[in-house]
Coordinates of C-alpha atoms in Angstrom, one line a residue:
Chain A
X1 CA 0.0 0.0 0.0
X2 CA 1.5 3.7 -1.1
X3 CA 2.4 5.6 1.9
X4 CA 0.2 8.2 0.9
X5 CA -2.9 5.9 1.1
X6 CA -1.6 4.7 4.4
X7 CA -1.7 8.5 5.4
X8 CA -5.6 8.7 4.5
X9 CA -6.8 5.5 6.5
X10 CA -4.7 7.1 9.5
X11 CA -6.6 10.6 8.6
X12 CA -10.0 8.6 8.2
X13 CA -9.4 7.1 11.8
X14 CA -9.0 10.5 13.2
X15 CA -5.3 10.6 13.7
X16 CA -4.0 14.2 14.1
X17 CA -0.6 12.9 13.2
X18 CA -1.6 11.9 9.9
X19 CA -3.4 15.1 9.2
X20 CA 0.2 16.6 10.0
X21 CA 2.2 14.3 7.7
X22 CA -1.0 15.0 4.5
X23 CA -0.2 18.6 5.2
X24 CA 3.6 18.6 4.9
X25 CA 3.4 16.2 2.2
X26 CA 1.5 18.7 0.0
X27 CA 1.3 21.7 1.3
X28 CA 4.3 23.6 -0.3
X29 CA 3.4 22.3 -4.0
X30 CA -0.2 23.1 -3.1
X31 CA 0.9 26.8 -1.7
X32 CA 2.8 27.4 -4.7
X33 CA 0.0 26.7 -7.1
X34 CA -2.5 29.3 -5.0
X35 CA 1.0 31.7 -4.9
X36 CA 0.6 31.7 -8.6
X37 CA -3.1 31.6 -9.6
X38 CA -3.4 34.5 -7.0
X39 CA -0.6 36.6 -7.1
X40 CA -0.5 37.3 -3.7
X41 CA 1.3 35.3 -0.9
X42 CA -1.8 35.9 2.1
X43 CA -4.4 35.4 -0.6
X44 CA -2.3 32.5 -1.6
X45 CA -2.6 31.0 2.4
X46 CA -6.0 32.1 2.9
X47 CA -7.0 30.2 -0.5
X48 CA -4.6 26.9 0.7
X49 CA -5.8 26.5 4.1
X50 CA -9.4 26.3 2.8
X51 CA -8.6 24.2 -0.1
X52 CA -7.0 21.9 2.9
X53 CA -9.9 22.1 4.9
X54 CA -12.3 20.8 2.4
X55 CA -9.6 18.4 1.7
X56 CA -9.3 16.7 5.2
X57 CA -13.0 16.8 5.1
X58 CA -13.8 15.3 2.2
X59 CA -11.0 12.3 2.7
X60 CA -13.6 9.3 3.7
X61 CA -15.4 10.2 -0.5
X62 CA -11.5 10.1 -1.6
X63 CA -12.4 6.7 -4.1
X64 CA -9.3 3.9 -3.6
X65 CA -8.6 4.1 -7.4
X66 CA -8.2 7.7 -7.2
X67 CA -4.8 9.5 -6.8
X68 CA -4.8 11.4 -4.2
X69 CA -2.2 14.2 -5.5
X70 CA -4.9 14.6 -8.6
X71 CA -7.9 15.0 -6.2
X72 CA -5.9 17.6 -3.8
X73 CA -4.7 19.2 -6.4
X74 CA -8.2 19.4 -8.1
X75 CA -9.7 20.7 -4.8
X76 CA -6.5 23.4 -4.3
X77 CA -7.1 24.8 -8.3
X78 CA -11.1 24.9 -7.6
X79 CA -10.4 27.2 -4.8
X80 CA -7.8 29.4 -6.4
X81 CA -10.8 29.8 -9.5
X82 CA -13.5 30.3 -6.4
X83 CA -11.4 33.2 -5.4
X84 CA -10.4 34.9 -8.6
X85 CA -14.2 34.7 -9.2
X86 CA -15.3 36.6 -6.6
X87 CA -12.5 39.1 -8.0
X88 CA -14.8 39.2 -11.1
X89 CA -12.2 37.7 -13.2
X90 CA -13.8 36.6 -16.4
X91 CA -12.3 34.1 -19.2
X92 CA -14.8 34.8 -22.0
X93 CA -13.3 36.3 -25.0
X94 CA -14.5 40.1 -25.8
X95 CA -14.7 41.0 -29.3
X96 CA -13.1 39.4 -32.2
X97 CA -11.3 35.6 -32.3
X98 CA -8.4 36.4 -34.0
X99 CA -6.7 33.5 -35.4
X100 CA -3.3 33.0 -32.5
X101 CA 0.1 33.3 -33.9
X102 CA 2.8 31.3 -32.1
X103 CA 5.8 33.4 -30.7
X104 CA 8.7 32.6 -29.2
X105 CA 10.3 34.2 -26.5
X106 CA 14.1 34.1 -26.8
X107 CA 14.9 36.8 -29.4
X108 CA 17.9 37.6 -26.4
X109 CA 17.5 34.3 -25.1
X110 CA 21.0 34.8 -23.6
X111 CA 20.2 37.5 -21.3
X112 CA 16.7 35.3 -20.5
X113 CA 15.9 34.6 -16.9
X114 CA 13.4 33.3 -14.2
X115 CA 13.2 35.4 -12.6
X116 CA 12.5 38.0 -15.4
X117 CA 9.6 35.3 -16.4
X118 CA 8.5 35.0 -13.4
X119 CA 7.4 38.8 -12.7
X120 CA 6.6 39.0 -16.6
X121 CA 4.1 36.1 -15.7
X122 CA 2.8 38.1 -12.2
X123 CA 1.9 40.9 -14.2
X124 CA -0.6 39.0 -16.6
X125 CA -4.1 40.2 -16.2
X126 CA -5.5 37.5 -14.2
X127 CA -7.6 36.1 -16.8
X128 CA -4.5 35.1 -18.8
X129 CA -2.3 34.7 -16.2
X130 CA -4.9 31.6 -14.9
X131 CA -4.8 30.4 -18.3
X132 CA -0.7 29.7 -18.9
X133 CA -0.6 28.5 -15.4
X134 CA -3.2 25.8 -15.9
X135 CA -1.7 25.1 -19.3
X136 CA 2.0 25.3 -18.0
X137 CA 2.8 24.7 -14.5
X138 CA -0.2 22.6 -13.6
X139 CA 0.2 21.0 -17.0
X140 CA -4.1 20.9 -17.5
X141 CA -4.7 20.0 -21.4
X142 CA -7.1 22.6 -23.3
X143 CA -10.1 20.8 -22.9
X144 CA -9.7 20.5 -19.4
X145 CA -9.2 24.0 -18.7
X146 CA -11.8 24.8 -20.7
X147 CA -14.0 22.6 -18.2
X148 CA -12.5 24.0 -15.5
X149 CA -13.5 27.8 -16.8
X150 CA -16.3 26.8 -18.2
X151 CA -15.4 28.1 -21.6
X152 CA -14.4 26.8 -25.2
X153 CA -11.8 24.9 -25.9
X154 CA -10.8 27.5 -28.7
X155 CA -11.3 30.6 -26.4
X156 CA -8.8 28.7 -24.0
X157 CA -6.2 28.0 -26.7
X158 CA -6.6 31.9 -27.9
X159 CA -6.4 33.3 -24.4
X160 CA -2.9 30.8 -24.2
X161 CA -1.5 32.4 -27.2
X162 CA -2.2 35.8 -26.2
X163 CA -0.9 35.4 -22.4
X164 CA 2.4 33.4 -23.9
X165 CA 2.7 36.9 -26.5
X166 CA 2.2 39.3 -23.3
X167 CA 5.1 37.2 -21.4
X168 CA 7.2 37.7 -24.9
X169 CA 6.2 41.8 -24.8
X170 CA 6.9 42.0 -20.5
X171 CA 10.3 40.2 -20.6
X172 CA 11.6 41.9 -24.0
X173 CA 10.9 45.4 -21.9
X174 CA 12.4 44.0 -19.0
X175 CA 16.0 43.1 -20.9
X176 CA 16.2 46.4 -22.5
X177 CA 15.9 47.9 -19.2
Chain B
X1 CA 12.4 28.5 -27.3
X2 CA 8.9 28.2 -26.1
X3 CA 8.3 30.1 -22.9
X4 CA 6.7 26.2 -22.4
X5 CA 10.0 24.9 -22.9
X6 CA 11.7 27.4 -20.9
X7 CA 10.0 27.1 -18.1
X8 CA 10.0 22.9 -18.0
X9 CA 14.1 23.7 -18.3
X10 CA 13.9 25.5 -15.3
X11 CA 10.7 24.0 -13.6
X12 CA 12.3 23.9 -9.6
X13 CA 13.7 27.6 -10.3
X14 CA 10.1 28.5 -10.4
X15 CA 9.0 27.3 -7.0
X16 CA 8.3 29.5 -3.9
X17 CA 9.3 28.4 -0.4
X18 CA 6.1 27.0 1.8
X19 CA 3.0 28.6 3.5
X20 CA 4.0 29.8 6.9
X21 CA 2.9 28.1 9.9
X22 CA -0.6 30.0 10.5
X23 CA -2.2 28.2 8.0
X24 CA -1.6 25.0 10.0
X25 CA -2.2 26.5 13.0
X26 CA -5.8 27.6 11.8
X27 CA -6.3 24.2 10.3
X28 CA -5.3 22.3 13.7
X29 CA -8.4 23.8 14.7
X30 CA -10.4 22.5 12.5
X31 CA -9.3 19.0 12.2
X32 CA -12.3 16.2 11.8
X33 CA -11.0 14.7 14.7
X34 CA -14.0 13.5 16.9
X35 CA -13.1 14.4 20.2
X36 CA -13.3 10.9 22.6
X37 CA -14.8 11.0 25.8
X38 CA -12.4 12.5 28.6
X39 CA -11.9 9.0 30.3
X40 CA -11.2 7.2 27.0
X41 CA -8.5 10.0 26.0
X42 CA -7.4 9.7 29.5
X43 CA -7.0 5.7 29.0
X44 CA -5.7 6.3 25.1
X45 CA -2.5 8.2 27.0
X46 CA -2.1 5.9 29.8
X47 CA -3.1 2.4 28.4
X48 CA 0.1 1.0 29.8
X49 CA -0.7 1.2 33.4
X50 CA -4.2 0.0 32.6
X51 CA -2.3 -2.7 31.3
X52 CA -0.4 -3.5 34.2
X53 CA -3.4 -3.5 36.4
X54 CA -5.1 -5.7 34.6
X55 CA -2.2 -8.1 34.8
X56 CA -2.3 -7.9 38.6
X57 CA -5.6 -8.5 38.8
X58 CA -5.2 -11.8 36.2
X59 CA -2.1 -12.7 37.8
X60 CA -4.3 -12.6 41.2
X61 CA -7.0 -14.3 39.7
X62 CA -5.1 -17.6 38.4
X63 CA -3.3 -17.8 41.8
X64 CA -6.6 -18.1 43.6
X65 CA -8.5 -20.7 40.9
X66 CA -5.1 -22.4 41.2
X67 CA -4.7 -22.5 45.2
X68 CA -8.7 -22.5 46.3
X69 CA -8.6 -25.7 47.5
X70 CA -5.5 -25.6 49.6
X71 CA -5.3 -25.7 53.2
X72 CA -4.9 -23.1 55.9
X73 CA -1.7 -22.3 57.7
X74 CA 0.4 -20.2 58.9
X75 CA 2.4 -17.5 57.3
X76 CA 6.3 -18.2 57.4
X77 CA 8.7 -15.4 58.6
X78 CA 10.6 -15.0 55.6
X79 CA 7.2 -14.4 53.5
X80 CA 6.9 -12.1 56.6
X81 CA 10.3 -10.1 56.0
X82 CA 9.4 -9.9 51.7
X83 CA 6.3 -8.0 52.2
X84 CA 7.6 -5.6 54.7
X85 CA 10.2 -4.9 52.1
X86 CA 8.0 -4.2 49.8
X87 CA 5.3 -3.0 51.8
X88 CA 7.3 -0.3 52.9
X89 CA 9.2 0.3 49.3
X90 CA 5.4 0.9 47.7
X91 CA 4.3 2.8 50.3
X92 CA 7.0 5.4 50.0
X93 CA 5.9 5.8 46.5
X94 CA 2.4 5.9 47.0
X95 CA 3.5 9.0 49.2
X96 CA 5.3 10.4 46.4
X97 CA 2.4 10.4 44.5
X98 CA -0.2 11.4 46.8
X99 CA 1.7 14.6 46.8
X100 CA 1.7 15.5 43.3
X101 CA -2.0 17.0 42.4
X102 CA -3.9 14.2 40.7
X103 CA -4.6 16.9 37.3
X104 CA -0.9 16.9 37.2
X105 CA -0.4 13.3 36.6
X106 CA -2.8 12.5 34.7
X107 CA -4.8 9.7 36.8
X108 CA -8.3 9.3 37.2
X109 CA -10.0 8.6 40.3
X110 CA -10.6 5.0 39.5
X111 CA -6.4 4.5 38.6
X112 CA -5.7 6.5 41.5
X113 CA -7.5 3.7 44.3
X114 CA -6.3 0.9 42.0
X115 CA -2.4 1.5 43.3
X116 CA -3.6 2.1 46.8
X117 CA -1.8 -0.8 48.5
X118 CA -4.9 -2.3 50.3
X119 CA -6.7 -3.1 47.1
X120 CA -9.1 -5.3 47.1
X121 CA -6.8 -7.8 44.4
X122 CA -4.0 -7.6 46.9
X123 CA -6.5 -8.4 50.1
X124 CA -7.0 -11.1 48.1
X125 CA -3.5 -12.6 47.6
X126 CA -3.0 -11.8 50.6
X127 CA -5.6 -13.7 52.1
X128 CA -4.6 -16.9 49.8
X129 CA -1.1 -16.0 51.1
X130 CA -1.9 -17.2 54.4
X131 CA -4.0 -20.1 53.5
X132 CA -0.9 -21.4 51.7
X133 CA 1.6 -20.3 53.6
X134 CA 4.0 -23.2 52.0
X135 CA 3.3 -22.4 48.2
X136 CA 6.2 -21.2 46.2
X137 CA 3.8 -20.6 43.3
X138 CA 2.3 -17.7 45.7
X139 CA 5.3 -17.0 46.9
X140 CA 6.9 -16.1 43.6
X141 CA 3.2 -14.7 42.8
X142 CA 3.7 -12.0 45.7
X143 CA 7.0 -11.1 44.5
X144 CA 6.1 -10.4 41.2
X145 CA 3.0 -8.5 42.5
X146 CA 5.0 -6.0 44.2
X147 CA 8.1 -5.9 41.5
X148 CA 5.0 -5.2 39.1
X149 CA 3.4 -2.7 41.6
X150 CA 7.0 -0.8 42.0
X151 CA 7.4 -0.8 38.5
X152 CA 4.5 0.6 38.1
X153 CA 4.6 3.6 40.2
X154 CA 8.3 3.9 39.3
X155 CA 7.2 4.6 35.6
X156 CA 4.4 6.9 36.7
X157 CA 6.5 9.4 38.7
X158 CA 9.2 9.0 35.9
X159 CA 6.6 9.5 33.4
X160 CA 5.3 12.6 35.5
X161 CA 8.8 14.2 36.0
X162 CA 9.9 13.8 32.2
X163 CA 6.2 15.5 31.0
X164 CA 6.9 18.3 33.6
X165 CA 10.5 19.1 32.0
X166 CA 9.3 18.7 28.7
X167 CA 6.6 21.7 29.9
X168 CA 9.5 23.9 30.8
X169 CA 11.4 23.0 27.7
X170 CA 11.2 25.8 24.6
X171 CA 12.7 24.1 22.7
X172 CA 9.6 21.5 22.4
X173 CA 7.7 24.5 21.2
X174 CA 8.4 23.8 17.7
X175 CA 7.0 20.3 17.7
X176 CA 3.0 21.1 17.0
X177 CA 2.1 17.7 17.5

């Protein structure tokens, strides 16, 4: 039996240590995805420690054939959408579809870095910035996301291109800087 | 490059540290951890000297099925000398104890008459003691009684002292199990 799966029947029997050991187990990757669907490191806690609540809650409907890294994670990403909801964050394309052109980002590749990515990515409207992390970092195919948004697939793979081209514009001001 | 590809190159670069510790804290609190009745919790911490007490009394028990049909006699001196050695070794304990404040360590009521010497278990023995004054079984019996009853009360005031230094120790703050 996974350790993991030992962890849950320990949390199902009411064992405090166990609910400990789930916690440490996930809670940085779980924190990180919050830290960047929200943008903001309290948001980010606030969203994670309900996501966990519901979690340890909802551990005895946790089905054995399930993984359990999906399901938290699942729970976690439902939250972080929850919240940017109630910041009136909307996914739904205004105005024309224009057909997406793929860009690429390393015109001065050399002088490239994270950490320049990683603000250019903070700065995304939060509409695309949900998007390329979905797409990216929690690695969610097209149609998923699109479930997840409730929105077309299409509108998802337009709202991709356009958040990857914003990246490209943040990070090229960024190196000439 | 792909800012997809990118990022996957330098996937760890783009994690964060951790949550801090007040989103555990707040979900300690709100654990689905049914909370057990005070004298079960009570038991759950100090099942091993229910355990022991249970083994006098079934250690008691067999001697008497065992030696019920035995004659009565008298009871030899050096059976005489053992249980004023032991007598008087328990009963300093049992002072020990009676002089910490029961909350302190931890004993209900109940646990608390159990390692009073003059039990009804040891009247017993006792009792059988003198009816088979000749009986090494009862003999050995007795001894192990009291080795069992010092042990006992050795591990509950050792017990006792190591929870109280643990109290005083910060350093034991950090652990928030």
């Amino acid at each position: 039996m996974p350790v993991t799966d030992q962890i849950v029947v320990r949390c199902r029997k009411g064992d405090v240590r166990a609910f400990h050991e789930l916690y440490e187990a996930y809670s940085r990757a779980m924190y990180n995805i919050c830290l960047r669907m929200t943008g903001h490191s309290s948001d980010a806690e606030d969203v994670l420690q309900e996501a966990f609540v519901q979690v340890f809650k909802n551990l005895e409907k946790l089905e054995s054939d399930s993984s359990l890294t999906a399901w938290i994670k699942r729970i976690v990403v439902n939250h972080c959408l929850s919240y940017l909801r109630k910041k009136k964050v909307s996914w739904e394309e205004v105005g024309e579809m224009e057909a997406a052109v793929e860009t690429e980002v390393d015109e001065e590749a050399h002088a490239l870095t994270v950490s320049m990515v990683k603000e250019a990515i903070r700065e995304l409207p939060d509409g695309y910035r949900t998007v390329l992390n979905l797409y990216i970092f929690e690695e969610y195919s097209h149609r998923e996301i699109a479930a997840l948004l409730g929105i077309t697939e299409s509108t998802v793979k337009t709202q991709f291109m356009r958040a990857k081209e914003k990246v490209r514009q943040l990070v090229k001001l960024k190196i000439k800087q | 490059m792909k800012l997809e590809d990118f990022i996957q190159q330098h996937r760890s670069e783009f994690e964060e540290e951790g949550p801090g510790p007040r989103v555990w804290a707040a979900l300690e609190k709100e654990l689905p951890v049914r909370q057990r009745p005070t004298v079960v919790r009570m038991l759950a911490r100090h099942w091993w000297k229910a355990a022991i007490l249970v083994a006098l009394i079934a250690n008691a028990g067999i001697l008497l099925k065992m030696n019920a049909k035995k004659d009565a006699g008298v009871v030899l001196p050096e059976i005489a000398e053992m249980q004023g050695y032991y007598t008087t070794q328990i009963e300093q304990k049992l002072d020990e104890l009676k002089a910490l404040p029961p909350e302190e360590l931890g004993l209900d009521s109940t646990t608390r008459r159990e390692l009073e010497i003059r039990n009804d278990t040891y009247k017993l023995l006792e009792r059988e003691l003198q009816n088979n004054p000749g009986n090494e079984r009862i003999r050995a019996a007795m001894i192990r009684y009291y080795q069992m009853k010092l042990e006992l009360l050795d591990r509950i005031l050792s017990e006792h002292e190591k929870y109280n230094d643990e109290i005083v120790t910060p350093s034991n703050k950090k652990d928030v199990l």
